[in-house]
mmCIF file of C-alpha atoms in Angstrom:
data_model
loop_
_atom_site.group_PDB
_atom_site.id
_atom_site.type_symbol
_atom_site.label_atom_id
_atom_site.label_comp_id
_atom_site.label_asym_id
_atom_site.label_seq_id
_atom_site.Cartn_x
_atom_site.Cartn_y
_atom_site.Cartn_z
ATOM 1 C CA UNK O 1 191.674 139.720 23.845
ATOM 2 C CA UNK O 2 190.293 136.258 23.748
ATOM 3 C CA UNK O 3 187.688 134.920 25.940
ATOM 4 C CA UNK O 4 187.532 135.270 29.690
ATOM 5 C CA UNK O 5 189.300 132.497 31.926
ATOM 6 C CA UNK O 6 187.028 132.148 35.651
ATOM 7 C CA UNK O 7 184.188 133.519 33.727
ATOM 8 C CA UNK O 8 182.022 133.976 36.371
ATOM 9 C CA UNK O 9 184.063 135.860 38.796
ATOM 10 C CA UNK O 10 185.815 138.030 35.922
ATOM 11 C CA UNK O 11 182.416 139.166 35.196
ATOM 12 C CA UNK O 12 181.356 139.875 38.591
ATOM 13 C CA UNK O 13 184.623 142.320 39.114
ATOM 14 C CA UNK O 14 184.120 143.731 35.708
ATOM 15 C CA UNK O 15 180.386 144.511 36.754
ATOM 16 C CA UNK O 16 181.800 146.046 40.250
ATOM 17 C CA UNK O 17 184.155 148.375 38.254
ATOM 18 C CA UNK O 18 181.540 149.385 35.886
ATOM 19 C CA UNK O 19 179.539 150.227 38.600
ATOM 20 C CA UNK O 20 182.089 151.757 40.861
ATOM 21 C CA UNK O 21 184.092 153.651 38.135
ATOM 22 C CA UNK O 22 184.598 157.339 38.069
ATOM 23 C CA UNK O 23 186.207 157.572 35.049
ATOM 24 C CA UNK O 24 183.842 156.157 32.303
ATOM 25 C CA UNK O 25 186.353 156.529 29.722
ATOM 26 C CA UNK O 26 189.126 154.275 31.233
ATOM 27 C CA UNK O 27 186.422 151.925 31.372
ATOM 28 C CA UNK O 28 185.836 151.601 27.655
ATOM 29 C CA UNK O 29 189.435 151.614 26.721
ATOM 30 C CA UNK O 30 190.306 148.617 28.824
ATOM 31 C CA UNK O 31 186.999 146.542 28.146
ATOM 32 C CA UNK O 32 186.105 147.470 24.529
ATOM 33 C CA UNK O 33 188.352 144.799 22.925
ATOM 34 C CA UNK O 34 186.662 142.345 25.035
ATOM 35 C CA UNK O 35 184.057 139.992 22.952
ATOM 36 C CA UNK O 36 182.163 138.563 25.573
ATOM 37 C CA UNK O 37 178.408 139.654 25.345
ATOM 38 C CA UNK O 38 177.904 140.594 28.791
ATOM 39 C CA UNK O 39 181.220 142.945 28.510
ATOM 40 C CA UNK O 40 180.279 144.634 25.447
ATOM 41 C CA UNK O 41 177.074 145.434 27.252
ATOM 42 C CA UNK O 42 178.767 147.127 30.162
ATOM 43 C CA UNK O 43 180.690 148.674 27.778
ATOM 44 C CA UNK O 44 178.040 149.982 25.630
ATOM 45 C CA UNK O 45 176.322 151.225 28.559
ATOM 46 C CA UNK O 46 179.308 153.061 29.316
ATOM 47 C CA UNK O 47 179.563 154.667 26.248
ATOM 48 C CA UNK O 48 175.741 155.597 26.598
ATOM 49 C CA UNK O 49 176.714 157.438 30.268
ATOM 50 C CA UNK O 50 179.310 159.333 28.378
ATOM 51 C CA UNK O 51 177.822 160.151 25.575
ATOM 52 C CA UNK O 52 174.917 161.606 27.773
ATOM 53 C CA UNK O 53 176.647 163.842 29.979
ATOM 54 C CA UNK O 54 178.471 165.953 27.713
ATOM 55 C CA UNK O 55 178.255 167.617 24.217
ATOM 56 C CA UNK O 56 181.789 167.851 23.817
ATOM 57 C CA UNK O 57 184.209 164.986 22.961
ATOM 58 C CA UNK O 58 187.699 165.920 22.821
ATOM 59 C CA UNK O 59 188.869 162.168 22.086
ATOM 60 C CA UNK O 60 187.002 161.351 18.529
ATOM 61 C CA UNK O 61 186.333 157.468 19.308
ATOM 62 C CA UNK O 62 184.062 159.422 22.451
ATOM 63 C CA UNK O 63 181.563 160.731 19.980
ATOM 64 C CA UNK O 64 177.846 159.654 19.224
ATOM 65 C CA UNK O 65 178.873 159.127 15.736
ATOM 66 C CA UNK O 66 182.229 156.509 16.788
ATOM 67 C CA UNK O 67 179.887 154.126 18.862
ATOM 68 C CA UNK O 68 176.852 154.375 17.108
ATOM 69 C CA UNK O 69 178.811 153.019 13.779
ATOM 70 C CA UNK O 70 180.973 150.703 15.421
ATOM 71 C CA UNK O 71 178.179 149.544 17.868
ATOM 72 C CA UNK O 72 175.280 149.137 15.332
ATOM 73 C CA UNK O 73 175.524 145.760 13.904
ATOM 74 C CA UNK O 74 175.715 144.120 17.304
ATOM 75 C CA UNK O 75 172.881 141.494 17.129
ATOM 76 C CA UNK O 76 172.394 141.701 21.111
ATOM 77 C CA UNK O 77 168.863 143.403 22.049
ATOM 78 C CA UNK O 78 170.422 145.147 24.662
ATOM 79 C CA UNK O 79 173.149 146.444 22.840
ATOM 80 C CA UNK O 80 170.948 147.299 20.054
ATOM 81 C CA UNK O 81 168.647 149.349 22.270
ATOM 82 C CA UNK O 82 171.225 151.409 23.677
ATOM 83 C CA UNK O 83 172.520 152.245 19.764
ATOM 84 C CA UNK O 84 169.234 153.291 19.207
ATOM 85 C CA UNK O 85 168.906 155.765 22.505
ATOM 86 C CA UNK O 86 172.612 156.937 21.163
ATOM 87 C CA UNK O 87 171.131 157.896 17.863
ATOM 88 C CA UNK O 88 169.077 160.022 19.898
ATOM 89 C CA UNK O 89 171.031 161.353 21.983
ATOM 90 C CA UNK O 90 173.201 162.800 18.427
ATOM 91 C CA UNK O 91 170.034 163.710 17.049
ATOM 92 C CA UNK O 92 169.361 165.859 19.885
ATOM 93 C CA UNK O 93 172.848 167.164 21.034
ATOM 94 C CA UNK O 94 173.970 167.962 17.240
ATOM 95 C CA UNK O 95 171.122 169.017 15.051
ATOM 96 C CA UNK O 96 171.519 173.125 15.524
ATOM 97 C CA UNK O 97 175.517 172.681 15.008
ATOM 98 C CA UNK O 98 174.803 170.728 12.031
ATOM 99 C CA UNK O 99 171.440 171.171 10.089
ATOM 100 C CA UNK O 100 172.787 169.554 6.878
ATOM 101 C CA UNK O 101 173.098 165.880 8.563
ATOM 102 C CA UNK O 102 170.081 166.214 11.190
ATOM 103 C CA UNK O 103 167.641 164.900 8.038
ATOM 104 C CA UNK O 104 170.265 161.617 7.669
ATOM 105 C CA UNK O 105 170.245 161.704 11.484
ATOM 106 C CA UNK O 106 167.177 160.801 11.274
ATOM 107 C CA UNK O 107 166.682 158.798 8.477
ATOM 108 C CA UNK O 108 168.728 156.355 9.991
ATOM 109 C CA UNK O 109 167.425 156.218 13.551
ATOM 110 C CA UNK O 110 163.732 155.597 11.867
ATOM 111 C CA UNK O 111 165.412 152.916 9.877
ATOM 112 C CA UNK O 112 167.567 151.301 12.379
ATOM 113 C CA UNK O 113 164.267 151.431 14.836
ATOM 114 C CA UNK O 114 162.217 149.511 12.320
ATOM 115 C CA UNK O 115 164.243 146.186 13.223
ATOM 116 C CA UNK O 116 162.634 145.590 16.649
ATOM 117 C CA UNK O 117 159.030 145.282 17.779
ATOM 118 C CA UNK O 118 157.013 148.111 17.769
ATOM 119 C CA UNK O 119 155.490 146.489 20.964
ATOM 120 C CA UNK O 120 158.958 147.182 22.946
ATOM 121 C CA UNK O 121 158.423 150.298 24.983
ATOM 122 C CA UNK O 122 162.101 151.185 24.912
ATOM 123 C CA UNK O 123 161.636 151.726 20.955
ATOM 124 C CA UNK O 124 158.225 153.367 21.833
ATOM 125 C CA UNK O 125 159.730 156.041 24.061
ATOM 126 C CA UNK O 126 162.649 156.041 21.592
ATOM 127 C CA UNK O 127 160.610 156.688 18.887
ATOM 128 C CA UNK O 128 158.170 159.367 20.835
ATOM 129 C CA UNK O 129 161.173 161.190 21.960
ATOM 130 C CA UNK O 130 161.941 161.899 18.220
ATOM 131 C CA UNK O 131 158.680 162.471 16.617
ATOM 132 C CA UNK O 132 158.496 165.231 19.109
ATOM 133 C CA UNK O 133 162.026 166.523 19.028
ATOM 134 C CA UNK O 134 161.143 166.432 14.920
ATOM 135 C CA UNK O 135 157.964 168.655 15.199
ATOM 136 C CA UNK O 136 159.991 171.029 17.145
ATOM 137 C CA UNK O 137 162.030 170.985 14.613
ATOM 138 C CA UNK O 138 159.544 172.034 12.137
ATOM 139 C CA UNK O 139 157.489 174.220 14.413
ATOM 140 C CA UNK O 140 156.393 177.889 12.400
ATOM 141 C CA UNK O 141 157.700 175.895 9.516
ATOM 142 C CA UNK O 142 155.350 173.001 8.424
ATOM 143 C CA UNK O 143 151.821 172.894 10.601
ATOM 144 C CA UNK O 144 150.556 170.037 8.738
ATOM 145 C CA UNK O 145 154.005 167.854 9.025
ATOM 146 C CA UNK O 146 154.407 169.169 12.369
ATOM 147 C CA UNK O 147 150.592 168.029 13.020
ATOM 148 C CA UNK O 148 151.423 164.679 11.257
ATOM 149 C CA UNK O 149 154.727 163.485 13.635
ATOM 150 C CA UNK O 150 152.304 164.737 16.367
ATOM 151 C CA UNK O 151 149.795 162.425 15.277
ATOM 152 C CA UNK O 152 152.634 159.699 14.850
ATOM 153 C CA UNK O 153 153.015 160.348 18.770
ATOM 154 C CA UNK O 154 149.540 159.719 19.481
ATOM 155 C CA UNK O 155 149.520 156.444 17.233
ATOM 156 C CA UNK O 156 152.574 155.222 19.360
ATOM 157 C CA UNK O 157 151.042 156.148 22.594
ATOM 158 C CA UNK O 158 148.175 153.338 22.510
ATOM 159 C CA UNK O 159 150.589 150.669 22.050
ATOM 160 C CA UNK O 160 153.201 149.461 25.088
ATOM 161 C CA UNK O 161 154.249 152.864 26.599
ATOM 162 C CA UNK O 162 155.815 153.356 29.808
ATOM 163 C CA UNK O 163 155.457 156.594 32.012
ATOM 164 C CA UNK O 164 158.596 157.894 30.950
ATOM 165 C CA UNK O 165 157.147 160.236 27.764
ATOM 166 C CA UNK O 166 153.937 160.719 29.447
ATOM 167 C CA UNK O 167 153.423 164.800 29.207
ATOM 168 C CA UNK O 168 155.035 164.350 25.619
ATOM 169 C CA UNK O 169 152.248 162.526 24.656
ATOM 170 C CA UNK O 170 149.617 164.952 26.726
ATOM 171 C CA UNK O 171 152.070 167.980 24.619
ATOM 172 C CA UNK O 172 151.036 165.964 21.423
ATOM 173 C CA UNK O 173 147.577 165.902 21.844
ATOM 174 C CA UNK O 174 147.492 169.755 23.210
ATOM 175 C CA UNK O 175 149.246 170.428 19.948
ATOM 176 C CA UNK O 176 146.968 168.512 17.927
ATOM 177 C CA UNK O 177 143.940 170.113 19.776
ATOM 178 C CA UNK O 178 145.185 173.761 18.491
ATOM 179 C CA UNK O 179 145.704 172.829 15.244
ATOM 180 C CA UNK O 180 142.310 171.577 14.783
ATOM 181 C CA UNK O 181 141.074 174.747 16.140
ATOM 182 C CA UNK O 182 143.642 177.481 14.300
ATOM 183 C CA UNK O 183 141.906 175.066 10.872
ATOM 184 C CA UNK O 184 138.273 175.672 12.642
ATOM 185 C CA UNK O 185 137.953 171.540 12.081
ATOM 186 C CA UNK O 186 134.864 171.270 13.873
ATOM 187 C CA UNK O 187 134.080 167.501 14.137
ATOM 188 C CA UNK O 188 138.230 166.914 15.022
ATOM 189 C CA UNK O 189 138.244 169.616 17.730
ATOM 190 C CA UNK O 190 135.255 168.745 19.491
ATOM 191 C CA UNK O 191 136.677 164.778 19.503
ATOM 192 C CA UNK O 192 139.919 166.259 20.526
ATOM 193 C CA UNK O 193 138.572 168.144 23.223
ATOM 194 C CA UNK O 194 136.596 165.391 24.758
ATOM 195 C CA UNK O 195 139.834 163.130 24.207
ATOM 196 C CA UNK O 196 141.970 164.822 25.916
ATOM 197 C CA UNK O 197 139.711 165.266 29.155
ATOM 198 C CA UNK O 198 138.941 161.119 28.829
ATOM 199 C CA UNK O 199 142.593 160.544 28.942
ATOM 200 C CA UNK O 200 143.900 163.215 31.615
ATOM 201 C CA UNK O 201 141.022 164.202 33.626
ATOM 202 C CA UNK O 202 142.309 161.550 36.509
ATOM 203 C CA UNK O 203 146.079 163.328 36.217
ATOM 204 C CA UNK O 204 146.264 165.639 39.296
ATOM 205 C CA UNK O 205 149.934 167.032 37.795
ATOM 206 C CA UNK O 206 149.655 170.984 38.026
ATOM 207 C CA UNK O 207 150.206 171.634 34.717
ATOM 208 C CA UNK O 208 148.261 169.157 33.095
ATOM 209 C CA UNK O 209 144.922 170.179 35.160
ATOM 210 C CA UNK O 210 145.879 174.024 34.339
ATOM 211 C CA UNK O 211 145.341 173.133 30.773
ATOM 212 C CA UNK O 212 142.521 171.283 30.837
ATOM 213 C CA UNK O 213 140.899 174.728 32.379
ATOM 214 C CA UNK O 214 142.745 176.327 29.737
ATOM 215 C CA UNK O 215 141.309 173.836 27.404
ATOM 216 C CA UNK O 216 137.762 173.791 28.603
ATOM 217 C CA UNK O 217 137.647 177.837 28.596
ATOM 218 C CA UNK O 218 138.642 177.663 25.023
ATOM 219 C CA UNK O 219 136.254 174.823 23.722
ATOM 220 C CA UNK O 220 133.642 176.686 25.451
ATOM 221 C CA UNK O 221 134.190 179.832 23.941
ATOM 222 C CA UNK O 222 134.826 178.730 20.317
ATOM 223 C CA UNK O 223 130.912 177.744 20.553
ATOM 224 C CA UNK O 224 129.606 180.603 22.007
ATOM 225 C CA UNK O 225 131.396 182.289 19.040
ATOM 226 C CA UNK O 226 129.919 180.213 16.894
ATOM 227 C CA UNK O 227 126.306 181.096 18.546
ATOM 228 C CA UNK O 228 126.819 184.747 18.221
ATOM 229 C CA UNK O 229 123.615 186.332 16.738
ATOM 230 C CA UNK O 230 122.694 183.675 15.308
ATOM 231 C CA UNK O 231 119.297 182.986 17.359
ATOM 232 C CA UNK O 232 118.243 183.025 20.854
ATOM 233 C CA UNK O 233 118.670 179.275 21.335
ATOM 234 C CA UNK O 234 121.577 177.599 22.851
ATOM 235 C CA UNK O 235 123.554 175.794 20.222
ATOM 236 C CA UNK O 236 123.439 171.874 20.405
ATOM 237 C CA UNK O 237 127.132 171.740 21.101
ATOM 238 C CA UNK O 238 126.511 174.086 24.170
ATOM 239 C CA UNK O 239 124.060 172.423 25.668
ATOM 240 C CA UNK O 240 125.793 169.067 25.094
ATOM 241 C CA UNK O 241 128.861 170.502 27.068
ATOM 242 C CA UNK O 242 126.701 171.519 30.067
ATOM 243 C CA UNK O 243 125.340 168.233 30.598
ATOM 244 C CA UNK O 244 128.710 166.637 29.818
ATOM 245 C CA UNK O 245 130.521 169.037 32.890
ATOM 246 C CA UNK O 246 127.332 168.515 35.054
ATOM 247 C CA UNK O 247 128.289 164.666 35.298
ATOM 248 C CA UNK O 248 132.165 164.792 34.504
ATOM 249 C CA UNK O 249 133.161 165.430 38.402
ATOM 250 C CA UNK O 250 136.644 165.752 37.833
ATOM 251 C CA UNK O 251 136.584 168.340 35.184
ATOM 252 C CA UNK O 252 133.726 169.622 37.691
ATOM 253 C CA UNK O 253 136.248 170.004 40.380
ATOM 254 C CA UNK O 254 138.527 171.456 38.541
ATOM 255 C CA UNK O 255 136.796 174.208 37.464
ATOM 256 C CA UNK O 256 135.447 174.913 41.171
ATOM 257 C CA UNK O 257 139.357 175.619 42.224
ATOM 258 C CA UNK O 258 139.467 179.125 40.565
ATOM 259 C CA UNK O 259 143.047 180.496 41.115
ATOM 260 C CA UNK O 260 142.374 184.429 39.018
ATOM 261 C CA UNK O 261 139.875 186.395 38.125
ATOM 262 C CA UNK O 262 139.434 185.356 34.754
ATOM 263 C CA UNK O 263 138.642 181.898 35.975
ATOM 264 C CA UNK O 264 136.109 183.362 38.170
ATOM 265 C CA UNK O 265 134.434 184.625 35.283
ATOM 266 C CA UNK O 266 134.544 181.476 33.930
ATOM 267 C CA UNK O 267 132.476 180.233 36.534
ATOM 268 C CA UNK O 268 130.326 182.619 36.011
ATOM 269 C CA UNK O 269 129.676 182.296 32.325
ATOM 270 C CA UNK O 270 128.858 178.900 33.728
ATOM 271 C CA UNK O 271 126.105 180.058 36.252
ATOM 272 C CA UNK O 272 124.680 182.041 33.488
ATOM 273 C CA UNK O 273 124.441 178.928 30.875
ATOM 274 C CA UNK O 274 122.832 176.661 32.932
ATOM 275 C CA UNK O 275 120.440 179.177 34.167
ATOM 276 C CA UNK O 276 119.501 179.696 30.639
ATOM 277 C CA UNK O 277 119.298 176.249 29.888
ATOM 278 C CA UNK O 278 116.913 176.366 33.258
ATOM 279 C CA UNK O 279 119.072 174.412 35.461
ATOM 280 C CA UNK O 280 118.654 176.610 37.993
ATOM 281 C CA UNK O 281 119.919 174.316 41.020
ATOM 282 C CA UNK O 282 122.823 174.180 39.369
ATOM 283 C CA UNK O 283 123.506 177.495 38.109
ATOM 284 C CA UNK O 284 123.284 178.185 41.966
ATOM 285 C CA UNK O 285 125.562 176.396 43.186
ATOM 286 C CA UNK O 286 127.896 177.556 40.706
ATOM 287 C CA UNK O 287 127.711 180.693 41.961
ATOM 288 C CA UNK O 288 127.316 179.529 45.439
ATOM 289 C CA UNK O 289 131.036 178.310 45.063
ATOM 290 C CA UNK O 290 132.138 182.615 43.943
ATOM 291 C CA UNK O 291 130.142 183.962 46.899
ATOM 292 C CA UNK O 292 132.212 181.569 48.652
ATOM 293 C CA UNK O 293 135.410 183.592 47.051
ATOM 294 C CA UNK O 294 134.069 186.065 48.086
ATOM 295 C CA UNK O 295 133.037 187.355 45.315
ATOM 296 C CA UNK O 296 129.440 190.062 44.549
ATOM 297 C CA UNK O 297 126.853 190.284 42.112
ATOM 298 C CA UNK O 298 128.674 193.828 41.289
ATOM 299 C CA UNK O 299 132.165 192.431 40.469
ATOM 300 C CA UNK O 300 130.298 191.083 37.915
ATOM 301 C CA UNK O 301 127.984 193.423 36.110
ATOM 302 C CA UNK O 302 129.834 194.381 33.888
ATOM 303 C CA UNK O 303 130.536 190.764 32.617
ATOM 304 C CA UNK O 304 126.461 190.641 32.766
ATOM 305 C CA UNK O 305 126.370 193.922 30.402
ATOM 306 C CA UNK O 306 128.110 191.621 27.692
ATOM 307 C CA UNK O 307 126.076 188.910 28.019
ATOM 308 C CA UNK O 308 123.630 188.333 24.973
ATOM 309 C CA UNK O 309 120.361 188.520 25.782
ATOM 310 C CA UNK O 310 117.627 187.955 23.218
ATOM 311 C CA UNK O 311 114.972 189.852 25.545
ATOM 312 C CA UNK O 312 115.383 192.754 28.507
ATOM 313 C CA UNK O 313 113.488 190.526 30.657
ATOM 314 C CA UNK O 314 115.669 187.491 30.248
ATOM 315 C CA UNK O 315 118.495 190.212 31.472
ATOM 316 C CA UNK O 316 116.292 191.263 34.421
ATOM 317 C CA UNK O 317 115.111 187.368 35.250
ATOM 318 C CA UNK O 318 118.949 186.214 35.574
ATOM 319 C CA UNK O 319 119.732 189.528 37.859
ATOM 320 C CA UNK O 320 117.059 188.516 40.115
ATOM 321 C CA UNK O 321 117.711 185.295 40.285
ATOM 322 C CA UNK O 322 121.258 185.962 41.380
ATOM 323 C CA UNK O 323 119.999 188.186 44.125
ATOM 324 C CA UNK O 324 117.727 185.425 45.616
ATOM 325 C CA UNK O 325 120.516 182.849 45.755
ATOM 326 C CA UNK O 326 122.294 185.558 47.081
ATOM 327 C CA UNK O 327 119.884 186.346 50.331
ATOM 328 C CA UNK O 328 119.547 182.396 50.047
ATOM 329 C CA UNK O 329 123.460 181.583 50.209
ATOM 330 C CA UNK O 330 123.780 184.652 53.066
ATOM 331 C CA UNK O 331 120.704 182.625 54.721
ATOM 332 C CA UNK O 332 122.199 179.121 54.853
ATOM 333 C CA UNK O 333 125.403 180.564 56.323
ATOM 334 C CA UNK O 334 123.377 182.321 58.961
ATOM 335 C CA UNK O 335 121.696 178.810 59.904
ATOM 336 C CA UNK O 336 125.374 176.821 59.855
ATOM 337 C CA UNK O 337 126.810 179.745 62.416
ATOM 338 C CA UNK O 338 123.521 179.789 64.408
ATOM 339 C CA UNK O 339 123.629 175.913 65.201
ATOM 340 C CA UNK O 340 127.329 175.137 64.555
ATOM 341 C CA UNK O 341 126.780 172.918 61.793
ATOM 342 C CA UNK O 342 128.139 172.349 58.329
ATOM 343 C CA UNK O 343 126.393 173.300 54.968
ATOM 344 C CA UNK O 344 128.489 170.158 53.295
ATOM 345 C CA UNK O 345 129.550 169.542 49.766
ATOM 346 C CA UNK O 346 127.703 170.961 46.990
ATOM 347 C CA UNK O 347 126.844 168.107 45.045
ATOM 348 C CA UNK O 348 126.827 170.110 41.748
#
């Protein structure tokens, strides 16, 4: 069909039915022939709509496959960019049905991608969307090529991204933060660690702060692990953390929002470190915050009993301290009843 006589108002009703149609597929048939630019871009977008609301395509010019070949050497952007979210689309809707192609798949989406900036956040989220859908892939297969498209994700992620692939980058970096831990890479996980919270810490999404708990219990750990019988001295990593949580008020807050038992004794563990760093303001307010919870010196002796203590009176020093800021925390709450008055934040 040649070109369009009263452009301008054939493109306006073309653009209403677009909009207004409820059959997608009539759509394509009767503009597809069309040359204009403008149609071909309704059209394409058409095609895109279909193509992402079902897996099955009885007619075969309906398939990924059909538009993405006779689509692809459009030289409109627009176009382009849709051809690209298409290959996607196949990539994900086809690759268990057919294995043997999901490699080619691939090949060519990576290859068709490399044509536009690397700047345009459509091809970033594009290209996120498959580096992760690719380490899935792989996952229990290859760690260290799953690790490296993970990495690929992070590289991505500092150039023009929008908001759209956010918790596939945050999945990226999680992933990246095991891996470095299950290969006990010391220098990566501790920059991981402190990566993650510099990036996320501000993210009030339930999931994402439930993993950075997750995530600081687990960093945590791995160095008391490391300290194990070692000597009766904190290790430097340990002590570093401490004064890195007692100034990180976000992670802070976090922490002081237990939601189980198990983050309780978290908390704990926390009282105990920075009493034994001597930071004994703090180490009382920490536990200021699980008498709060309700919570007694006796649901946690037995947590105590495991502790490692270099010397019985260090044992005996930290039970008597937690009795005094007991009577002292009892005290306080006496004086706010008494006079009606608020004990405040704990500026911890």
């Amino acid at each position: 069909m040649s070109f369009l006589k009263n452009l301008g108002k054939e493109l306006k009703q073309i653009t209403d039915e677009f909009e207004q149609s409820e059959n997608l597929q009539n759509f394509i048939f009767k503009y597809e022939p069309f040359e204009h630019e403008q149609v071909q871009i309704l059209v394409a977008k058409a095609y895109l709509m279909v193509l992402s609301d079902s897996c099955e395509y009885p007619e075969e010019n309906f398939s990924s496959e059909y538009f993405i070949q006779h689509f692809k050497q459009h030289t409109v952007l627009e176009i382009q960019l849709i051809v690209l979210q298409a290959m996607l689309i196949r990539l994900k809707q086809h690759a268990n049905e057919k294995r043997a192609q999901f490699n080619d798949w691939y090949n060519e989406l990576i290859e068709y991608a490399e044509q536009f900036s690397q700047d345009n956040y459509q091809v970033i989220d594009t290209l996120i969307e498959v580096y992760s859908y690719k380490a899935q892939n792989l996952s229990g297969k290859d760690p260290f090529k799953v690790h490296y498209f993970y990495h690929k994700i992070i590289q991505l992620s500092k150039k023009n991204l929008s908001n759209e692939n956010y918790e596939l980058v945050f999945q990226a970096e999680q992933k990246i933060f095991q891996f470095y831990l299950s290969r006990q890479q010391l220098s990566a996980f501790k920059q991981s660690y402190y990566a993650i919270n510099a990036h996320y810490l501000s993210n009030h999404q339930t999931d994402i702060t439930s993993a950075l708990k997750q995530n600081t219990a687990i960093f945590l750990q791995f160095w008391l692990d490391v300290q194990k019988d070692q000597n009766p001295f904190l290790h430097p990593e340990i002590r570093q953390f401490l004064q890195y949580l007692h100034i990180q008020d976000d992670l802070k807050n976090l922490i002081l929002q237990p939601e189980n038992q198990r983050q309780y004794q978290f908390i704990f563990e926390l009282c105990y470190l920075f009493w034994l760093i001597q930071y004994e303001e703090i180490s009382e307010k920490y536990w200021f915050v699980l008498l709060k919870y309700h919570q007694t010196l006796q649901d946690y002796q037995s947590l105590i009993d495991s502790f490692w203590f270099d010397q019985p009176q260090r044992r005996h020093g930290f039970q008597s301290f937690l009795i005094d800021s007991t009577d002292k925390y009892h005290s306080l709450n006496k004086y706010r009843k008494m006079f009606n008055t608020s004990l405040g934040k704990n500026n911890l």
